[in-house]
Coordinates of C-alpha atoms in Angstrom, one line a residue:
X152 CA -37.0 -36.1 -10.9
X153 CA -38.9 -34.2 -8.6
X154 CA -37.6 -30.4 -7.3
X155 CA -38.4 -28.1 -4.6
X156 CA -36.7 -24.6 -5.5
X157 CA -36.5 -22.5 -2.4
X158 CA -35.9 -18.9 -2.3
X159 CA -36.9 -15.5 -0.2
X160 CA -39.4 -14.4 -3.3
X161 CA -40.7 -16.2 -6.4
X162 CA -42.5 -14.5 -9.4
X163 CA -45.2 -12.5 -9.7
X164 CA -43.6 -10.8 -6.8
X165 CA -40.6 -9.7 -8.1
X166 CA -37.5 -7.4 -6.1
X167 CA -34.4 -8.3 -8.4
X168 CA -32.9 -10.6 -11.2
X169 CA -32.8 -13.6 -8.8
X170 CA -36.6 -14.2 -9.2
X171 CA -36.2 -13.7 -12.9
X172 CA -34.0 -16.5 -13.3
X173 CA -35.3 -19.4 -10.9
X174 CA -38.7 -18.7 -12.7
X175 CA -36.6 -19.2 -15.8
X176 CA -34.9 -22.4 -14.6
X177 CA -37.5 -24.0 -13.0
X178 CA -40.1 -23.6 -15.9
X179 CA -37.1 -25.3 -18.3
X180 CA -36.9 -28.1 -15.5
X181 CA -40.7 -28.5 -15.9
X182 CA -40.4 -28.2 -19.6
X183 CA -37.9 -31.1 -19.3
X184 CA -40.5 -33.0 -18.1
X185 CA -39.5 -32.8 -14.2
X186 CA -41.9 -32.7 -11.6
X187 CA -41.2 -29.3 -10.4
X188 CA -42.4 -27.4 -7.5
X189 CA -40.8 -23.8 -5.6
X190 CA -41.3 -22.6 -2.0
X191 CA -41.0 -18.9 -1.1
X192 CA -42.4 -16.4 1.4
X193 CA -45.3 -14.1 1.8
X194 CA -46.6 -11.8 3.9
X195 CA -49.5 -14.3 4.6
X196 CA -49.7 -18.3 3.4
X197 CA -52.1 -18.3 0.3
X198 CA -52.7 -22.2 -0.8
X199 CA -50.2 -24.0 -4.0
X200 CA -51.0 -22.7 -7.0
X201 CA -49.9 -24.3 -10.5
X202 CA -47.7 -20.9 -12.5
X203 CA -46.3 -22.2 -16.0
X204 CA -46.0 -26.1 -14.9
X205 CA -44.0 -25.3 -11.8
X206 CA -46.5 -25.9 -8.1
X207 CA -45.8 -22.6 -6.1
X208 CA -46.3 -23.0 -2.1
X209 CA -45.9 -19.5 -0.3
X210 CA -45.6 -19.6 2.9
X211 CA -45.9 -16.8 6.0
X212 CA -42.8 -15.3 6.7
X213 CA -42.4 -15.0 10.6
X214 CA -40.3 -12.7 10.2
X215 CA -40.6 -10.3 12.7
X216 CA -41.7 -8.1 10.0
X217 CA -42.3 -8.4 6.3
X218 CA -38.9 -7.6 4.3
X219 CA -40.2 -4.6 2.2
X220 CA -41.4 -2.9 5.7
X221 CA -38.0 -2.9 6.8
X222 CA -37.7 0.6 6.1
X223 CA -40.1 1.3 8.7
X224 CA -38.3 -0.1 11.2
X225 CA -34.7 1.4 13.3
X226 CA -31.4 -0.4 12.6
X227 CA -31.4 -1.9 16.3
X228 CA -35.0 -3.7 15.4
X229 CA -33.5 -5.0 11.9
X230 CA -30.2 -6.3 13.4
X231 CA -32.6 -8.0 16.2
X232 CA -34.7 -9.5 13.5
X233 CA -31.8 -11.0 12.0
X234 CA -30.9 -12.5 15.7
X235 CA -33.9 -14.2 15.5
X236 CA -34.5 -14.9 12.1
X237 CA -32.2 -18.3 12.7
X238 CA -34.6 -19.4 14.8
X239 CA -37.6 -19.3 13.0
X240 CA -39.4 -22.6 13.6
X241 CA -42.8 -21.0 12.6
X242 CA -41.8 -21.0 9.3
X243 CA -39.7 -24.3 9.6
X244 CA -42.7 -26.1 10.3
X245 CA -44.3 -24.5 7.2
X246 CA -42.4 -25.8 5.0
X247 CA -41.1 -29.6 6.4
X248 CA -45.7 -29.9 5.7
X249 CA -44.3 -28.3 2.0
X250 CA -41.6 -30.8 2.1
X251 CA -44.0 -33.6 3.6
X252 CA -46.9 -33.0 0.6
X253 CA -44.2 -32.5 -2.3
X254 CA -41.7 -34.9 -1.5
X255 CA -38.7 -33.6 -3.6
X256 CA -36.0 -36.1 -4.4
X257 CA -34.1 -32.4 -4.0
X258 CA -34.2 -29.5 -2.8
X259 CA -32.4 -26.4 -4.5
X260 CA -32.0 -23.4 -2.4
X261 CA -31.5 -20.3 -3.6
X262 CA -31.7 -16.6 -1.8
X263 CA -31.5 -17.4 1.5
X264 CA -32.3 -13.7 2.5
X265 CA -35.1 -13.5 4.8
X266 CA -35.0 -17.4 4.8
X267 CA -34.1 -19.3 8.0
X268 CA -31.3 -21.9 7.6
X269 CA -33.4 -23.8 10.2
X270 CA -34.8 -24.8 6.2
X271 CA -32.2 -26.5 5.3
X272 CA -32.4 -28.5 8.6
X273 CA -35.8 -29.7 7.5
X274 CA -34.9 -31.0 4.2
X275 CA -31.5 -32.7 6.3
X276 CA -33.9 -34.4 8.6
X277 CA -35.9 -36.2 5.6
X278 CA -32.9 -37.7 4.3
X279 CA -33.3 -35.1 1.1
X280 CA -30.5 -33.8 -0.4
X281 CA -29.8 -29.9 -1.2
X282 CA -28.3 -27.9 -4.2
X283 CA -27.4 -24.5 -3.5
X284 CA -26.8 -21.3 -5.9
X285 CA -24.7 -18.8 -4.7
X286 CA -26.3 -15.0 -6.2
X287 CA -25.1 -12.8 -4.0
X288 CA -23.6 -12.3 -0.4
X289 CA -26.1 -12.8 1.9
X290 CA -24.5 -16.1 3.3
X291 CA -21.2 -14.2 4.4
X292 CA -23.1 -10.2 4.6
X293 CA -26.6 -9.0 6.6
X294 CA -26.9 -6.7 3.6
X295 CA -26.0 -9.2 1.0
X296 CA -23.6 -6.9 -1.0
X297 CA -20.6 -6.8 1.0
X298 CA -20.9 -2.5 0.2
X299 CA -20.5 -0.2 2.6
X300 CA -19.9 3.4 3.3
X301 CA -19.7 3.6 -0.4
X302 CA -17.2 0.9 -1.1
X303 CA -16.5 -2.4 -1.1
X304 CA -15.8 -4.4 2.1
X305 CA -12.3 -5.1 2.1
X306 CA -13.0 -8.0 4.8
X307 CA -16.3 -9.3 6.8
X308 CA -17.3 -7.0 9.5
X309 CA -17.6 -8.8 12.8
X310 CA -21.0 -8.0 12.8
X311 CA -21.8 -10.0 9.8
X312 CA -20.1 -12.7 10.9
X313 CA -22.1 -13.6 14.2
X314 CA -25.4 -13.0 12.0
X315 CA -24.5 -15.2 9.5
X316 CA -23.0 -17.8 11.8
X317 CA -26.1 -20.2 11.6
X318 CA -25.6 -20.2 7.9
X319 CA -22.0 -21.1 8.1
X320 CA -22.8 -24.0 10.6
X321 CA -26.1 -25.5 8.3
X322 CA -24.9 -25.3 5.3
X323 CA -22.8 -28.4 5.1
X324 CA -26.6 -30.0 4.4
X325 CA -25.9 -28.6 1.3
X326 CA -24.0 -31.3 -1.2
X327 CA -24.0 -29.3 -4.1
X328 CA -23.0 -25.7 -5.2
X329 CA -22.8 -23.7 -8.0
X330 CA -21.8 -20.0 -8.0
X331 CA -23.4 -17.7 -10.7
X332 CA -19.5 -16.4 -11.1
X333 CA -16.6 -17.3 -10.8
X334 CA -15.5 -14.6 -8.5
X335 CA -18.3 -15.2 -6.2
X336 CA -18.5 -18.8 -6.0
X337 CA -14.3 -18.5 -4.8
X338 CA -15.4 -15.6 -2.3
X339 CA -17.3 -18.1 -0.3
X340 CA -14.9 -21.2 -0.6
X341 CA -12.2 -18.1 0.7
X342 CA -14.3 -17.7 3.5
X343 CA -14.8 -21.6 4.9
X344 CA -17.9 -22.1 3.1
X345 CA -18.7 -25.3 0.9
X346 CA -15.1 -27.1 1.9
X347 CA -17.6 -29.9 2.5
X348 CA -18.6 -30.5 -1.0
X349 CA -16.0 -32.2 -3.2
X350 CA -14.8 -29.9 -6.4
X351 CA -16.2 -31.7 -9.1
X352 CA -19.8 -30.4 -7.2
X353 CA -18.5 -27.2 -7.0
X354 CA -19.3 -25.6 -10.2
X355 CA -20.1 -21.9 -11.9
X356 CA -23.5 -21.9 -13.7
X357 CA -24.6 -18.3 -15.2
X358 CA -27.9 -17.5 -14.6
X359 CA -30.0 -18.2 -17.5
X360 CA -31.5 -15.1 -19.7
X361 CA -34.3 -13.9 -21.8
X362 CA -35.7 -11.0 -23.7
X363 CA -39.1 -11.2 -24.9
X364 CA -38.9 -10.5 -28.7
X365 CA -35.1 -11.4 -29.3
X366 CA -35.3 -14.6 -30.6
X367 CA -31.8 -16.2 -31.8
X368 CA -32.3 -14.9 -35.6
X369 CA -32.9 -11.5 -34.3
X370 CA -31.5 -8.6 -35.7
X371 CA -30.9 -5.0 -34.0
X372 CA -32.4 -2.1 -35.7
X373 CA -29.8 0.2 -36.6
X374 CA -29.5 3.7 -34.9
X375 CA -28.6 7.1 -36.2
X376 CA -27.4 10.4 -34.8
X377 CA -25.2 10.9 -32.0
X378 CA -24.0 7.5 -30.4
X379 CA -26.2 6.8 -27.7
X380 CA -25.1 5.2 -24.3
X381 CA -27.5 3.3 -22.3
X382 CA -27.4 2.1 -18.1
X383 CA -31.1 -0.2 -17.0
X384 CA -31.1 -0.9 -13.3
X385 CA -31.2 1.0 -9.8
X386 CA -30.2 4.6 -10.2
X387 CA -27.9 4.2 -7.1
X388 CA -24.0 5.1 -5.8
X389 CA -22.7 1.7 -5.3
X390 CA -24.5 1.0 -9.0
X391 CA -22.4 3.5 -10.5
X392 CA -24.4 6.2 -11.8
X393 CA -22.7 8.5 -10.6
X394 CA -19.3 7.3 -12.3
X395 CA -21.4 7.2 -15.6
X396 CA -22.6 11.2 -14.9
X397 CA -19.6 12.3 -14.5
X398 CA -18.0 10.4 -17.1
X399 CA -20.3 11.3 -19.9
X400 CA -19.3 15.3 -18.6
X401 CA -16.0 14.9 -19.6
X402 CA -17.5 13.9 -23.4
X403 CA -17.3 16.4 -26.2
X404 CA -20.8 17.6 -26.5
X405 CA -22.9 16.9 -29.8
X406 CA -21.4 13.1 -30.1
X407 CA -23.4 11.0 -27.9
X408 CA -26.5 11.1 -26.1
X409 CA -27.7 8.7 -22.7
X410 CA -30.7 6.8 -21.4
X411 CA -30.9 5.8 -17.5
X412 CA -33.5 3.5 -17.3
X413 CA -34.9 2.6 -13.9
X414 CA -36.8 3.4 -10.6
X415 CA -35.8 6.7 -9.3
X416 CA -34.9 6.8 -5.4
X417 CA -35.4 9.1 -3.1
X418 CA -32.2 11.4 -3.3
X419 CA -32.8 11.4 -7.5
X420 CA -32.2 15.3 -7.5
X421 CA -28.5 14.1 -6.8
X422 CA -28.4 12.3 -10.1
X423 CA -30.6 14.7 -12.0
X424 CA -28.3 17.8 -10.8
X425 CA -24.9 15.5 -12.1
X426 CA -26.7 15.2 -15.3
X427 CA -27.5 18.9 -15.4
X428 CA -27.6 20.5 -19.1
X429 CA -26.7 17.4 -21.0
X430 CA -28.2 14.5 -23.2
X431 CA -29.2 12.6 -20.1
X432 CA -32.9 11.2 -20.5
X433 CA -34.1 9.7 -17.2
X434 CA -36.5 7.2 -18.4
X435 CA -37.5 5.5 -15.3
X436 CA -39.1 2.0 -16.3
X437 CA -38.4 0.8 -19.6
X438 CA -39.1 -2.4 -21.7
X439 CA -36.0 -4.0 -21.9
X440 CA -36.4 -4.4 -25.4
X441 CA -37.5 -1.4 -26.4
X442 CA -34.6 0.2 -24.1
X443 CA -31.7 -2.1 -25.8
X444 CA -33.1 -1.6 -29.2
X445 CA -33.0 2.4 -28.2
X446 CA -29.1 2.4 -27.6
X447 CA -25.8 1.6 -29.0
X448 CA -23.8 0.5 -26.2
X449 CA -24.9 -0.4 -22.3
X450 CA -22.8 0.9 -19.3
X451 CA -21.9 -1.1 -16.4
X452 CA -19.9 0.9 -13.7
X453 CA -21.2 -1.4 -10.7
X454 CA -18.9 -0.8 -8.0
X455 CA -19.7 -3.2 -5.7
X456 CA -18.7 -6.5 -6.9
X457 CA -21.9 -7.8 -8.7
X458 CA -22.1 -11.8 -9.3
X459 CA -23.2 -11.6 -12.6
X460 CA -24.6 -8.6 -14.3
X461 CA -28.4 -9.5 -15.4
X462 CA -28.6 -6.1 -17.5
X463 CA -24.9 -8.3 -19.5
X464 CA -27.1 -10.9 -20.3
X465 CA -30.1 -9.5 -21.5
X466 CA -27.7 -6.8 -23.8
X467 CA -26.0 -9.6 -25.2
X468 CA -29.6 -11.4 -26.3
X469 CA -30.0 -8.0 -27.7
X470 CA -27.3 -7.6 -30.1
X471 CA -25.7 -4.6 -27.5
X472 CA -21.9 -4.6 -26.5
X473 CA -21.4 -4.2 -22.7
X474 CA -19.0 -1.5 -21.2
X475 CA -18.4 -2.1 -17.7
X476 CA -16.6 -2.0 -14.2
X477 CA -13.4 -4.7 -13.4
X478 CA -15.7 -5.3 -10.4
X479 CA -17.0 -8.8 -9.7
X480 CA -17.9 -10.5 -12.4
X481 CA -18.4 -7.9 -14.8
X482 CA -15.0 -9.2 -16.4
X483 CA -15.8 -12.7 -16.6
X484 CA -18.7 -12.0 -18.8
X485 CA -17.1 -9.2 -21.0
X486 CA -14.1 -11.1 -21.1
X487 CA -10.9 -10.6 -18.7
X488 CA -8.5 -9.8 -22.1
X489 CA -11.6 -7.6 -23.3
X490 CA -9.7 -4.7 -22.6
X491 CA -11.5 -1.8 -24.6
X492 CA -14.7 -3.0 -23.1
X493 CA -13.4 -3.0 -19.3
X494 CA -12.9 0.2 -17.0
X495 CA -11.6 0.7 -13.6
X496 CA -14.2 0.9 -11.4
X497 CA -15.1 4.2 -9.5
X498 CA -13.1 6.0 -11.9
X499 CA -15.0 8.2 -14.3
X500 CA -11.7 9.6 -16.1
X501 CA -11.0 5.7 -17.1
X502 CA -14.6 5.6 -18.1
X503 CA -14.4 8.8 -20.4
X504 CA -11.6 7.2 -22.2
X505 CA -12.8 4.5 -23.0
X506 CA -16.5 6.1 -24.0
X507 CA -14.7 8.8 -26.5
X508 CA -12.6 5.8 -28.1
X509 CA -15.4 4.4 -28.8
X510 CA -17.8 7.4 -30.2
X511 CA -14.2 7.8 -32.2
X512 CA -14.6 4.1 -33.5
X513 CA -18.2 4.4 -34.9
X514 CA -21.3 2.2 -34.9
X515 CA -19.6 0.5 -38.0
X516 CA -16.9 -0.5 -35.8
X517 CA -18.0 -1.6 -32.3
X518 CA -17.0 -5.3 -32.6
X519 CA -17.8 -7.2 -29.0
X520 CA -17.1 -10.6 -29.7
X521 CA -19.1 -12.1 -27.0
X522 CA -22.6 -12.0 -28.3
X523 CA -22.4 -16.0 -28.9
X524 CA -20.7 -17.2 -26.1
X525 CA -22.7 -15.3 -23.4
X526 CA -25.7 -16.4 -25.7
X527 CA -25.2 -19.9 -25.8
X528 CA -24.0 -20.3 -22.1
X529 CA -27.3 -18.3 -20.8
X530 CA -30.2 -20.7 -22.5
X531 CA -32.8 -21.8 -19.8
X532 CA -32.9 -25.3 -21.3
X533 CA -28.8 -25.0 -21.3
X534 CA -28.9 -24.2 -17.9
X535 CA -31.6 -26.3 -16.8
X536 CA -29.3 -29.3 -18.6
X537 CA -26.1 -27.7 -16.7
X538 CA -28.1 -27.8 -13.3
X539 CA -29.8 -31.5 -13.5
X540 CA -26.3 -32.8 -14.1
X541 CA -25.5 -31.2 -10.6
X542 CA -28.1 -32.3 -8.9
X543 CA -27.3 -36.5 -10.5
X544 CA -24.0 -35.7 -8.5
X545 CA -25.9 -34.0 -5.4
X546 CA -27.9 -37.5 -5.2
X547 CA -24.9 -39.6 -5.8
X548 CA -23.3 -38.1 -2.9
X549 CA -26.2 -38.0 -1.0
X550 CA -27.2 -41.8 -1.6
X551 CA -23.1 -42.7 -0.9
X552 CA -23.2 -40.7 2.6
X553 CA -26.2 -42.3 3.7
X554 CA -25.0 -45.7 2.5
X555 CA -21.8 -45.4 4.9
X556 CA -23.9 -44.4 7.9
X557 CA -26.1 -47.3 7.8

């Protein structure tokens, strides 16, 4: 079979997990044999280059600025970009020659970000048919996160519904879907997306998940001293950290100690002044492995409802039990009757509770039980497997529609 991912970015150039793990499935597809290609944006168009068996095509953006100037820009020339972005045929044109020279018995779309759904058009008017994965909430949210004002969105601003209105009116191109959760992947059919696409091609795939080092026999190196609690990612509000800080104040000092891995922001002192006078080591970048093999027990306290927790999947390779937020779909991975290993989001007393009952318990007693199932569920060549099967079902739909028209 031959597949064209699409996506906003594609390794080297790397924002988030989503890169991570289309690199991961498309190089299993190509290990598989496929003839596998993905199509992403630049801030100029370099020619294909061949990355791990996979043919990668970046394109120019025209945008009306590159995504990681946006900060340089005021919030009434963002929300005009995204008027426009709809309607960007320079980059349409782009890639139907993509489309033209690699000629993909599917497409499979991915972050649609800073790409125009005009895309999906293209591969509509070659008679190709499309596969979607659902990552985050930038078909229903400007901002993709559905987070705002320090919480959740409780509903879709009106705003974010007239610039994501083009998306809701292409998509039905799409035939197949998979959500990367459960909760997210029933947030969108809530919403009038996908109604299109019959059930049986409406499916949750986790992402798949690596850790360089931690092969399936591996073994964690055991730890002594205090217990030692571990978060990896942004060091932001709706990420929790905060929650965590003061959580891990309302420990009994001497009995636990705490890495927060990641890039520091701008308003760090924040964080830094929370942590004030405890164990807190601010690590900024880590190697995942050598983080996971540095702690006993990763925190999640997300509060904005993540998909699926990349930091989850990675622990789990690494032999590390996940604490973390009821919030999106933290609980489907920890397990939704996992109750020692699940907290209420935002609330840092909840947290404390349930980080003392486990300093009480002991490294000799921190049984997760869902090392394996995560595990097995999050192979790239599982994955890959889980996701060709789609797409069989994507063409059979596709080839059946086509048949009735003619």
């Amino acid at each position: 079979m031959r597949i064209l991912h699409l996506g906003t970015l594609y390794p080297p150039h790397i924002v988030g997990g989503a890169e991570r793990s289309v690199e991961l499935l498309a190089e299993a597809q190509a290990a598989l044999g496929h003839q596998v290609g993905a199509a992403c944006l630049n801030r100029e168009a370099v020619a294909p280059v061949e990355r791990n068996g996979v043919t990668v095509y970046r394109m120019e953006h025209g945008n009306s600025f590159w995504m990681e100037d946006a900060d340089q820009h005021s919030r009434v020339e963002r929300t005009v970009a995204k008027l426009k972005q709809p309607f960007n045929s320079f980059l349409a044109h782009q890639f139907g020659a993509v489309l033209d020279q690699f000629k993909p018995d599917l497409l499979h779309s991915h972050s649609m970000v800073e790409v125009s759904s005009l895309l999906w058009s293209e591969a509509a008017r070659r008679n190709i048919a499309v596969a979607h994965t659902i990552r985050d909430y930038e078909l229903l949210c400007t901002n993709s996160g559905m987070f705002k004002n320090g919480k959740p969105c409780a509903k879709r601003h009106v705003k974010c519904q007239v610039l994501t209105l083009d998306k809701l009116l292409r998509h039905r191109a799409i035939g197949a879907v998979a959500g990367v959760g459960r909760q997210i992947l029933q947030t969108h059919v809530d919403e009038g997306y996908f109604s299109h696409v019959a059930p049986a091609y409406r499916r949750v795939i986790w992402n798949p998940a690596i850790v360089k080092g931690a092969d399936p026999d591996y073994v964690k190196p055991r730890l002594d001293g205090p217990i030692r609690f571990g978060y990896l990612g942004r060091i932001s509000a709706e990420k929790g950290v905060d929650t965590m800080l003061n959580a891990l104040r309302r420990l009994e000092p001497g009995s636990w100690e705490a890495i927060i891995a990641g890039k520091a922001p701008s308003d760090m002192a924040k964080f830094e002044a929370l942590a004030a006078g405890m164990p807190v080591n601010f690590a900024g970048f880590m190697d995942p492995k050598a983080f996971f093999e540095a702690i006993d027990i990763l925190i999640v306290p997300s509060l904005w409802a993540e998909p699926l927790p990349r930091t989850i999947l990675e622990a789990s390779a690494m032999r590390v039990p996940s604490l973390g937020a009821r919030s999106g779909g933290i609980p489907e991975l920890i397990g939704d009757d996992n109750k020692d290993w699940l907290f209420d989001a935002g609330d840092d007393v909840d947290l404390a509770d349930r980080m003392a009952a486990l300093i009480a318990r002991g490294r000799d007693d921190m049984a997760f039980g869902r090392f394996g199932d995560i595990l097995a569920e999050t192979q790239p060549q599982t994955v890959a497997a889980k996701y060709l099967d789609l797409y069989e079902g994507a063409l059979a739909g596709h080839r059946a529609k086509a048949a009735a028209l003619s």
